[in-house]
């Protein structure tokens, strides 16, 4: 803490924040949009049958003398569909048809499915350790079709990996267009401002004489630093004790190619107008939990750490100053993040920089969770228990990473010292929406 008259808050938001603001940003919502955009009234089964028909009709030629069979599939689909499909569209169509929802992962969990597909293609991992399938035939067909579609004439795994990544970037751009179209809705932005005020207690501060300095880390692609600047200006007009110090989008921004957004953010950071904003990325965990080792093979270029650096996401954050400020944080507030293991490395870095585990630390951490739409206490308790389990797993994992004796008792330590809070999400007046899967963090 810099002074007793200031409160320095770090707010970390994931897709649950956007869902709470009535933005239909889950992966399920995106695929409903994307498939309707491609299929129109023709329906999913018609398109799946079209894909497999082309693959099977040319399979004998392909197996005798391999060629980019995906070109035949895409050409056939273009003549039959409303939209322009890319290779990862086809992968996810195959996934929806053949994968079951067992093992805790859905076909529409984009980053998990990406990990599974590239593991099958690039390192020949056993598919049944990566996915749950509807049947043995589904497993056989999925593996066969994925490998056929990924064929690259050069033949090296390195070239195949680069090709699949380039195709993934096309898919990411489609997702960016979808999110950008949703964010244009002013009702969503108004909801986001209201929720931010609730989380920072701007409307009803615990201490009206205390200045609140806010830093935001967003795992979403939706709101960006320009929104943060506008939000801060509006709040400061009525509350002079509030200031937004920084806004960082961890995985890029949906409207990366919007000229006005790019211009104003570049001006703020004194960057040349030719500087591009980072586009959204999908990335896999750098640790292969199936094989208990760090990824060092051709899948490396798909990992979040590689893609964040390669995409130059940190170049607009003024990140050095931001990291220097983290030791001064008083409260870490987390809302709407799925707290999946793939993002543990981010939290470990943040917790380290904030000195969360130190005996001298007074840093508080508060988690907000979604308690469901059902008014029955039994249902609310189920949501609460699941959310609390994720919080405990995160903190336990962080504690285990510490080279100190009390690291294994971090949760008890935080709770005993009054530095841990676990609260239901603030309620906003809007129609109910399905929050079951947070999707893109």
Coordinates of N, CA and C in Angstrom, one line a residue, residues 56-251:
X56 N -14.4 -39.6 -48.4 CA -14.4 -41.0 -48.7 C -14.3 -41.3 -50.2
X57 N -14.9 -40.4 -51.0 CA -14.9 -40.6 -52.4 C -13.5 -40.5 -53.0
X58 N -12.7 -39.7 -52.4 CA -11.3 -39.4 -52.9 C -10.3 -40.2 -52.0
X59 N -10.7 -41.0 -51.1 CA -9.8 -41.6 -50.2 C -8.8 -42.6 -50.8
X60 N -9.3 -43.4 -51.8 CA -8.4 -44.3 -52.5 C -7.3 -43.6 -53.2
X61 N -7.6 -42.5 -53.9 CA -6.6 -41.7 -54.6 C -5.6 -41.1 -53.6
X62 N -6.2 -40.6 -52.5 CA -5.3 -39.9 -51.5 C -4.4 -40.9 -50.8
X63 N -4.8 -42.1 -50.5 CA -4.0 -43.1 -49.9 C -2.9 -43.6 -50.8
X64 N -3.2 -43.7 -52.1 CA -2.2 -44.1 -53.1 C -1.1 -43.0 -53.4
X65 N -1.6 -41.8 -53.5 CA -0.7 -40.7 -53.7 C -1.3 -39.4 -53.0
X66 N -0.8 -39.2 -51.8 CA -1.4 -38.1 -50.9 C -1.3 -36.8 -51.6
X67 N -2.4 -36.0 -51.4 CA -2.5 -34.6 -51.9 C -3.4 -33.8 -50.9
X68 N -3.4 -32.5 -51.0 CA -4.2 -31.7 -50.1 C -5.7 -31.9 -50.3
X69 N -6.2 -33.0 -49.7 CA -7.6 -33.4 -49.9 C -8.5 -32.3 -49.4
X70 N -8.1 -31.5 -48.4 CA -8.9 -30.5 -47.8 C -9.4 -29.5 -48.8
X71 N -8.6 -29.3 -49.9 CA -9.0 -28.3 -50.9 C -10.2 -28.8 -51.6
X72 N -10.3 -30.1 -51.9 CA -11.5 -30.6 -52.5 C -12.8 -30.4 -51.6
X73 N -12.6 -30.6 -50.3 CA -13.6 -30.5 -49.3 C -14.1 -29.0 -49.3
X74 N -13.2 -28.1 -49.1 CA -13.5 -26.7 -49.0 C -14.2 -26.2 -50.3
X75 N -13.7 -26.6 -51.4 CA -14.3 -26.2 -52.7 C -15.7 -26.7 -52.8
X76 N -16.0 -27.9 -52.4 CA -17.3 -28.5 -52.4 C -18.2 -27.7 -51.5
X77 N -17.7 -27.4 -50.3 CA -18.5 -26.7 -49.3 C -18.8 -25.3 -49.8
X78 N -17.9 -24.6 -50.4 CA -18.1 -23.3 -50.9 C -19.2 -23.2 -51.9
X79 N -19.4 -24.2 -52.7 CA -20.4 -24.3 -53.7 C -21.8 -24.6 -53.1
X80 N -21.8 -25.0 -51.9 CA -23.0 -25.5 -51.3 C -23.5 -24.6 -50.1
X81 N -22.6 -23.9 -49.5 CA -22.9 -23.1 -48.3 C -23.0 -21.6 -48.5
X82 N -23.5 -21.0 -47.5 CA -23.7 -19.5 -47.5 C -22.4 -18.8 -47.3
X83 N -21.6 -19.4 -46.4 CA -20.4 -18.7 -46.0 C -19.1 -19.3 -46.6
X84 N -18.0 -18.9 -46.1 CA -16.7 -19.3 -46.6 C -16.0 -20.1 -45.5
X85 N -16.0 -21.4 -45.5 CA -15.5 -22.2 -44.3 C -13.9 -22.2 -44.4
X86 N -13.3 -22.3 -43.2 CA -11.9 -22.5 -43.2 C -11.6 -23.9 -42.6
X87 N -10.4 -24.3 -42.5 CA -10.0 -25.7 -42.1 C -10.5 -25.9 -40.7
X88 N -10.3 -25.0 -39.7 CA -10.7 -25.2 -38.4 C -12.2 -25.2 -38.2
X89 N -13.0 -24.6 -39.1 CA -14.4 -24.8 -39.1 C -14.7 -26.3 -39.3
X90 N -14.0 -26.9 -40.3 CA -14.3 -28.3 -40.6 C -13.9 -29.2 -39.4
X91 N -12.8 -28.9 -38.8 CA -12.3 -29.6 -37.6 C -13.4 -29.6 -36.6
X92 N -14.0 -28.5 -36.3 CA -15.0 -28.4 -35.2 C -16.3 -29.0 -35.6
X93 N -16.6 -29.0 -36.9 CA -17.8 -29.8 -37.4 C -17.6 -31.3 -37.1
X94 N -16.4 -31.8 -37.4 CA -16.1 -33.2 -37.2 C -16.1 -33.5 -35.7
X95 N -15.6 -32.5 -34.9 CA -15.6 -32.7 -33.4 C -17.0 -32.8 -32.9
X96 N -17.9 -31.9 -33.3 CA -19.3 -31.9 -32.8 C -20.0 -33.2 -33.1
X97 N -19.7 -33.8 -34.3 CA -20.4 -35.0 -34.7 C -19.8 -36.2 -33.9
X98 N -18.5 -36.3 -33.6 CA -17.9 -37.5 -33.1 C -17.5 -37.5 -31.7
X99 N -17.4 -36.3 -31.1 CA -16.9 -36.3 -29.7 C -18.1 -36.3 -28.7
X100 N -18.0 -36.9 -27.6 CA -19.0 -36.9 -26.5 C -18.5 -35.8 -25.5
X101 N -19.4 -35.6 -24.5 CA -19.0 -34.6 -23.5 C -18.4 -35.2 -22.3
X102 N -18.0 -36.4 -22.4 CA -17.3 -37.1 -21.3 C -16.0 -36.5 -20.9
X103 N -15.5 -36.8 -19.8 CA -14.1 -36.4 -19.4 C -14.0 -34.9 -19.0
X104 N -15.2 -34.3 -18.8 CA -15.2 -32.9 -18.4 C -14.9 -31.9 -19.4
X105 N -14.8 -32.3 -20.7 CA -14.5 -31.3 -21.8 C -15.5 -31.5 -22.9
X106 N -16.0 -30.4 -23.5 CA -16.9 -30.4 -24.6 C -16.2 -30.2 -25.9
X107 N -16.8 -30.6 -27.0 CA -16.2 -30.4 -28.3 C -16.0 -28.9 -28.5
X108 N -16.9 -28.1 -28.0 CA -16.9 -26.6 -28.2 C -15.9 -25.9 -27.3
X109 N -15.3 -26.6 -26.4 CA -14.2 -26.0 -25.6 C -13.0 -25.8 -26.6
X110 N -12.9 -24.6 -27.2 CA -12.0 -24.4 -28.3 C -10.6 -24.8 -28.0
X111 N -10.0 -24.3 -26.9 CA -8.6 -24.6 -26.7 C -8.3 -26.0 -26.3
X112 N -9.2 -26.7 -25.7 CA -9.0 -28.1 -25.4 C -9.1 -28.9 -26.7
X113 N -10.0 -28.6 -27.6 CA -10.1 -29.3 -28.8 C -8.9 -29.0 -29.7
X114 N -8.4 -27.8 -29.7 CA -7.2 -27.5 -30.5 C -6.0 -28.4 -30.0
X115 N -5.9 -28.4 -28.7 CA -4.8 -29.2 -28.1 C -4.9 -30.7 -28.5
X116 N -6.1 -31.2 -28.5 CA -6.3 -32.6 -28.9 C -6.0 -32.9 -30.3
X117 N -6.5 -32.0 -31.2 CA -6.2 -32.2 -32.6 C -4.8 -32.1 -33.0
X118 N -4.1 -31.1 -32.5 CA -2.7 -30.9 -32.9 C -1.8 -32.0 -32.2
X119 N -2.3 -32.6 -31.1 CA -1.5 -33.7 -30.5 C -1.7 -35.0 -31.3
X120 N -2.8 -35.2 -31.9 CA -3.1 -36.3 -32.8 C -2.2 -36.2 -34.0
X121 N -2.2 -35.0 -34.6 CA -1.6 -34.8 -35.9 C 0.0 -34.7 -35.8
X122 N 0.4 -34.0 -34.7 CA 1.9 -33.6 -34.7 C 2.7 -34.6 -33.8
X123 N 2.1 -35.2 -32.8 CA 2.9 -36.1 -32.0 C 2.3 -37.5 -31.9
X124 N 1.2 -37.7 -32.6 CA 0.6 -39.1 -32.7 C 0.2 -39.5 -31.3
X125 N -0.3 -38.6 -30.5 CA -0.9 -39.0 -29.2 C -2.1 -39.9 -29.4
X126 N -2.4 -40.8 -28.5 CA -3.6 -41.6 -28.6 C -4.8 -40.8 -28.4
X127 N -5.7 -40.8 -29.3 CA -6.9 -40.0 -29.3 C -7.8 -40.2 -28.1
X128 N -7.8 -41.5 -27.6 CA -8.7 -41.8 -26.5 C -8.2 -41.3 -25.2
X129 N -7.0 -40.8 -25.1 CA -6.5 -40.1 -23.9 C -6.7 -38.6 -24.0
X130 N -7.2 -38.1 -25.2 CA -7.4 -36.7 -25.4 C -8.9 -36.3 -25.4
X131 N -9.7 -37.2 -25.9 CA -11.1 -37.0 -26.1 C -11.9 -38.2 -25.7
X132 N -13.2 -37.9 -25.4 CA -14.2 -39.0 -25.2 C -15.0 -39.0 -26.5
X133 N -15.2 -40.2 -27.1 CA -15.9 -40.4 -28.3 C -17.2 -41.0 -28.2
X134 N -18.1 -40.8 -29.1 CA -19.4 -41.3 -29.0 C -19.4 -42.8 -29.3
X135 N -18.4 -43.3 -30.1 CA -18.3 -44.7 -30.4 C -16.9 -45.0 -30.9
X136 N -16.6 -46.3 -31.1 CA -15.3 -46.7 -31.7 C -15.3 -46.2 -33.1
X137 N -16.4 -46.3 -33.8 CA -16.4 -45.8 -35.2 C -16.2 -44.3 -35.3
X138 N -16.8 -43.6 -34.3 CA -16.6 -42.1 -34.2 C -15.1 -41.8 -34.0
X139 N -14.5 -42.6 -33.1 CA -13.0 -42.4 -32.9 C -12.2 -42.6 -34.1
X140 N -12.5 -43.7 -34.8 CA -11.7 -44.1 -36.0 C -11.9 -43.0 -37.1
X141 N -13.1 -42.6 -37.3 CA -13.4 -41.6 -38.4 C -12.7 -40.3 -38.1
X142 N -12.9 -39.9 -36.8 CA -12.3 -38.6 -36.4 C -10.8 -38.5 -36.6
X143 N -10.1 -39.5 -36.2 CA -8.6 -39.6 -36.3 C -8.3 -39.6 -37.8
X144 N -8.9 -40.4 -38.6 CA -8.6 -40.5 -40.0 C -8.9 -39.2 -40.7
X145 N -10.0 -38.6 -40.5 CA -10.3 -37.4 -41.2 C -9.4 -36.2 -40.8
X146 N -9.1 -36.1 -39.5 CA -8.2 -35.0 -39.1 C -6.9 -35.2 -39.7
X147 N -6.3 -36.4 -39.8 CA -5.0 -36.5 -40.4 C -5.0 -36.3 -41.9
X148 N -6.1 -36.8 -42.5 CA -6.2 -36.5 -44.0 C -6.2 -35.0 -44.3
X149 N -7.1 -34.3 -43.6 CA -7.2 -32.9 -43.8 C -6.0 -32.1 -43.5
X150 N -5.1 -32.6 -42.6 CA -3.9 -31.9 -42.2 C -2.7 -32.2 -43.1
X151 N -2.9 -33.0 -44.1 CA -1.8 -33.4 -44.9 C -1.2 -32.1 -45.6
X152 N 0.2 -32.1 -45.5 CA 0.9 -31.0 -46.1 C 2.0 -31.5 -47.0
X153 N 2.1 -31.1 -48.2 CA 3.0 -31.7 -49.2 C 4.4 -31.7 -48.8
X154 N 4.8 -30.7 -48.0 CA 6.2 -30.7 -47.6 C 6.6 -31.9 -46.7
X155 N 5.6 -32.3 -45.9 CA 5.8 -33.6 -45.2 C 6.4 -33.4 -43.8
X156 N 7.1 -32.4 -43.5 CA 7.7 -32.2 -42.2 C 6.7 -31.8 -41.2
X157 N 6.8 -32.2 -39.9 CA 5.8 -31.9 -38.9 C 5.9 -30.4 -38.6
X158 N 7.1 -29.8 -38.7 CA 7.3 -28.4 -38.5 C 6.4 -27.6 -39.5
X159 N 6.5 -28.0 -40.8 CA 5.7 -27.2 -41.8 C 4.2 -27.5 -41.6
X160 N 3.8 -28.7 -41.2 CA 2.4 -29.0 -40.9 C 1.9 -28.1 -39.7
X161 N 2.7 -28.0 -38.7 CA 2.4 -27.2 -37.5 C 2.2 -25.7 -37.9
X162 N 3.0 -25.2 -38.7 CA 2.9 -23.8 -39.2 C 1.7 -23.6 -40.0
X163 N 1.4 -24.6 -40.9 CA 0.2 -24.5 -41.7 C -1.0 -24.5 -40.9
X164 N -1.1 -25.4 -39.9 CA -2.3 -25.4 -39.0 C -2.5 -24.2 -38.2
X165 N -1.3 -23.6 -37.8 CA -1.4 -22.3 -37.0 C -1.9 -21.2 -37.9
X166 N -1.4 -21.1 -39.2 CA -1.9 -20.1 -40.1 C -3.4 -20.2 -40.4
X167 N -3.9 -21.5 -40.5 CA -5.3 -21.7 -40.6 C -6.1 -21.3 -39.4
X168 N -5.5 -21.6 -38.2 CA -6.1 -21.2 -36.9 C -6.3 -19.7 -36.9
X169 N -5.4 -18.9 -37.4 CA -5.5 -17.4 -37.4 C -6.7 -17.0 -38.1
X170 N -7.0 -17.7 -39.2 CA -8.3 -17.3 -40.0 C -9.5 -17.6 -39.1
X171 N -9.5 -18.7 -38.4 CA -10.6 -19.0 -37.5 C -10.7 -18.0 -36.4
X172 N -9.6 -17.5 -35.8 CA -9.6 -16.5 -34.8 C -10.1 -15.2 -35.3
X173 N -9.9 -14.9 -36.5 CA -10.4 -13.6 -37.1 C -11.9 -13.7 -37.2
X174 N -12.5 -14.9 -37.5 CA -13.9 -15.0 -37.5 C -14.5 -14.8 -36.1
X175 N -13.8 -15.4 -35.1 CA -14.3 -15.2 -33.7 C -14.2 -13.7 -33.3
X176 N -13.1 -13.0 -33.7 CA -13.0 -11.6 -33.4 C -14.1 -10.8 -34.0
X177 N -14.5 -11.1 -35.3 CA -15.6 -10.4 -35.9 C -16.9 -10.6 -35.1
X178 N -17.1 -11.8 -34.7 CA -18.3 -12.1 -33.9 C -18.4 -11.3 -32.6
X179 N -17.3 -11.3 -31.8 CA -17.2 -10.6 -30.6 C -17.4 -9.1 -30.8
X180 N -16.7 -8.6 -31.8 CA -16.8 -7.2 -32.1 C -18.2 -6.7 -32.4
X181 N -19.0 -7.6 -33.1 CA -20.4 -7.3 -33.5 C -21.2 -7.2 -32.2
X182 N -20.9 -8.0 -31.2 CA -21.6 -8.0 -29.9 C -21.3 -6.8 -29.1
X183 N -20.0 -6.5 -29.1 CA -19.6 -5.4 -28.2 C -20.1 -4.0 -28.7
X184 N -20.5 -3.9 -30.0 CA -21.0 -2.7 -30.5 C -22.3 -2.3 -29.8
X185 N -22.9 -3.2 -29.1 CA -24.2 -2.9 -28.4 C -24.0 -2.1 -27.2
X186 N -24.5 -0.9 -27.1 CA -24.3 0.0 -26.0 C -24.9 -0.5 -24.7
X187 N -26.0 -1.3 -24.8 CA -26.5 -1.9 -23.6 C -25.5 -2.7 -22.8
X188 N -24.7 -3.5 -23.6 CA -23.7 -4.3 -23.0 C -22.6 -3.4 -22.3
X189 N -22.3 -2.3 -23.0 CA -21.2 -1.4 -22.4 C -21.8 -0.8 -21.1
X190 N -23.1 -0.4 -21.1 CA -23.7 0.2 -19.9 C -23.7 -0.8 -18.8
X191 N -24.0 -2.1 -19.1 CA -24.0 -3.1 -18.1 C -22.6 -3.3 -17.5
X192 N -21.6 -3.3 -18.4 CA -20.2 -3.5 -18.0 C -19.8 -2.3 -17.1
X193 N -20.2 -1.1 -17.4 CA -19.8 0.0 -16.5 C -20.5 -0.2 -15.1
X194 N -21.7 -0.6 -15.1 CA -22.4 -0.8 -13.9 C -21.7 -1.9 -13.0
X195 N -21.4 -3.0 -13.7 CA -20.7 -4.1 -13.0 C -19.3 -3.7 -12.4
X196 N -18.6 -2.9 -13.2 CA -17.3 -2.5 -12.8 C -17.4 -1.6 -11.5
X197 N -18.4 -0.7 -11.5 CA -18.7 0.1 -10.4 C -19.0 -0.7 -9.1
X198 N -19.8 -1.8 -9.3 CA -20.1 -2.6 -8.2 C -18.9 -3.3 -7.7
X199 N -18.1 -3.8 -8.6 CA -16.9 -4.6 -8.1 C -15.9 -3.7 -7.4
X200 N -15.8 -2.4 -7.8 CA -14.9 -1.5 -7.2 C -15.6 -0.6 -6.1
X201 N -16.8 -0.9 -5.9 CA -17.6 -0.2 -4.9 C -17.5 1.3 -5.1
X202 N -17.6 1.7 -6.3 CA -17.5 3.2 -6.6 C -18.8 3.9 -6.1
X203 N -19.9 3.2 -6.3 CA -21.2 3.9 -5.9 C -21.4 4.0 -4.4
X204 N -20.8 3.0 -3.7 CA -20.9 2.9 -2.3 C -19.6 2.5 -1.6
X205 N -18.6 3.3 -1.7 CA -17.3 3.0 -1.2 C -17.3 2.7 0.3
X206 N -16.4 1.8 0.7 CA -16.3 1.5 2.1 C -15.8 2.7 2.9
X207 N -14.9 3.4 2.2 CA -14.3 4.6 2.8 C -14.3 5.7 1.8
X208 N -15.3 6.6 1.8 CA -15.5 7.7 0.8 C -14.3 8.6 0.7
X209 N -13.5 8.7 1.7 CA -12.3 9.6 1.7 C -11.1 8.9 1.1
X210 N -11.2 7.7 0.7 CA -10.0 6.9 0.2 C -10.1 6.9 -1.3
X211 N -8.9 7.2 -1.9 CA -8.8 7.1 -3.4 C -8.6 5.7 -3.8
X212 N -9.3 5.3 -4.8 CA -9.2 4.0 -5.4 C -8.4 4.1 -6.7
X213 N -7.3 3.4 -6.8 CA -6.5 3.2 -8.0 C -6.8 1.8 -8.6
X214 N -7.3 1.8 -9.8 CA -7.7 0.5 -10.4 C -6.8 0.1 -11.5
X215 N -6.4 -1.2 -11.5 CA -5.7 -1.8 -12.6 C -6.5 -3.0 -13.0
X216 N -6.7 -3.2 -14.4 CA -7.6 -4.2 -14.9 C -6.7 -5.2 -15.8
X217 N -6.8 -6.5 -15.5 CA -6.3 -7.5 -16.4 C -7.5 -8.3 -16.9
X218 N -7.7 -8.2 -18.2 CA -8.9 -8.8 -18.8 C -8.4 -10.0 -19.7
X219 N -9.0 -11.2 -19.4 CA -8.7 -12.4 -20.2 C -9.7 -12.4 -21.4
X220 N -10.5 -11.4 -21.5 CA -11.5 -11.3 -22.6 C -11.0 -10.6 -23.8
X221 N -11.7 -10.8 -24.9 CA -11.3 -10.1 -26.2 C -12.2 -8.9 -26.4
X222 N -13.2 -8.6 -25.6 CA -14.3 -7.7 -25.8 C -13.9 -6.3 -25.5
X223 N -14.0 -5.9 -24.2 CA -13.7 -4.5 -23.8 C -12.1 -4.3 -23.9
X224 N -11.7 -3.1 -24.3 CA -10.3 -2.9 -24.4 C -9.9 -1.6 -23.6
X225 N -8.7 -1.2 -23.8 CA -8.2 0.0 -23.0 C -9.0 1.3 -23.3
X226 N -9.5 1.4 -24.6 CA -10.2 2.6 -24.9 C -11.5 2.6 -24.1
X227 N -12.2 1.5 -23.9 CA -13.4 1.5 -23.1 C -13.0 1.9 -21.6
X228 N -11.8 1.4 -21.2 CA -11.4 1.7 -19.8 C -11.2 3.2 -19.6
X229 N -10.6 3.8 -20.6 CA -10.4 5.3 -20.6 C -11.7 6.0 -20.5
X230 N -12.7 5.6 -21.3 CA -14.0 6.2 -21.3 C -14.7 6.0 -20.0
X231 N -14.6 4.8 -19.4 CA -15.2 4.5 -18.1 C -14.6 5.3 -17.0
X232 N -13.3 5.4 -17.0 CA -12.6 6.2 -16.0 C -13.0 7.7 -16.1
X233 N -13.1 8.2 -17.3 CA -13.5 9.6 -17.4 C -14.9 9.9 -16.8
X234 N -15.8 9.0 -17.1 CA -17.2 9.1 -16.6 C -17.3 9.0 -15.1
X235 N -16.5 8.1 -14.5 CA -16.5 7.9 -13.1 C -15.9 9.1 -12.4
X236 N -14.8 9.6 -12.9 CA -14.0 10.7 -12.3 C -14.8 12.0 -12.3
X237 N -15.8 12.1 -13.2 CA -16.6 13.3 -13.2 C -17.5 13.4 -12.0
X238 N -17.8 12.2 -11.4 CA -18.7 12.3 -10.3 C -18.0 11.8 -9.0
X239 N -16.8 11.2 -9.2 CA -16.1 10.7 -8.0 C -14.6 11.0 -8.3
X240 N -14.1 12.0 -7.7 CA -12.7 12.5 -7.9 C -11.7 11.5 -7.2
X241 N -12.2 10.6 -6.4 CA -11.3 9.7 -5.7 C -11.1 8.4 -6.5
X242 N -11.5 8.4 -7.7 CA -11.3 7.1 -8.5 C -10.3 7.4 -9.7
X243 N -9.4 6.4 -9.9 CA -8.5 6.6 -11.1 C -8.2 5.2 -11.7
X244 N -8.3 5.1 -13.0 CA -7.9 3.8 -13.7 C -6.4 4.0 -14.1
X245 N -5.6 3.2 -13.5 CA -4.2 3.2 -13.8 C -3.8 2.5 -15.0
X246 N -4.4 1.3 -15.3 CA -4.1 0.5 -16.4 C -5.2 -0.4 -16.8
X247 N -5.2 -0.8 -18.1 CA -6.1 -1.9 -18.6 C -5.3 -2.7 -19.6
X248 N -5.2 -4.0 -19.3 CA -4.5 -4.9 -20.1 C -5.3 -6.1 -20.6
X249 N -5.3 -6.4 -21.9 CA -6.0 -7.6 -22.5 C -4.9 -8.6 -22.7
X250 N -5.0 -9.7 -21.9 CA -4.0 -10.7 -22.0 C -3.9 -11.4 -23.3
X251 N -5.0 -11.7 -24.0 CA -5.0 -12.5 -25.2 C -5.4 -11.8 -26.4

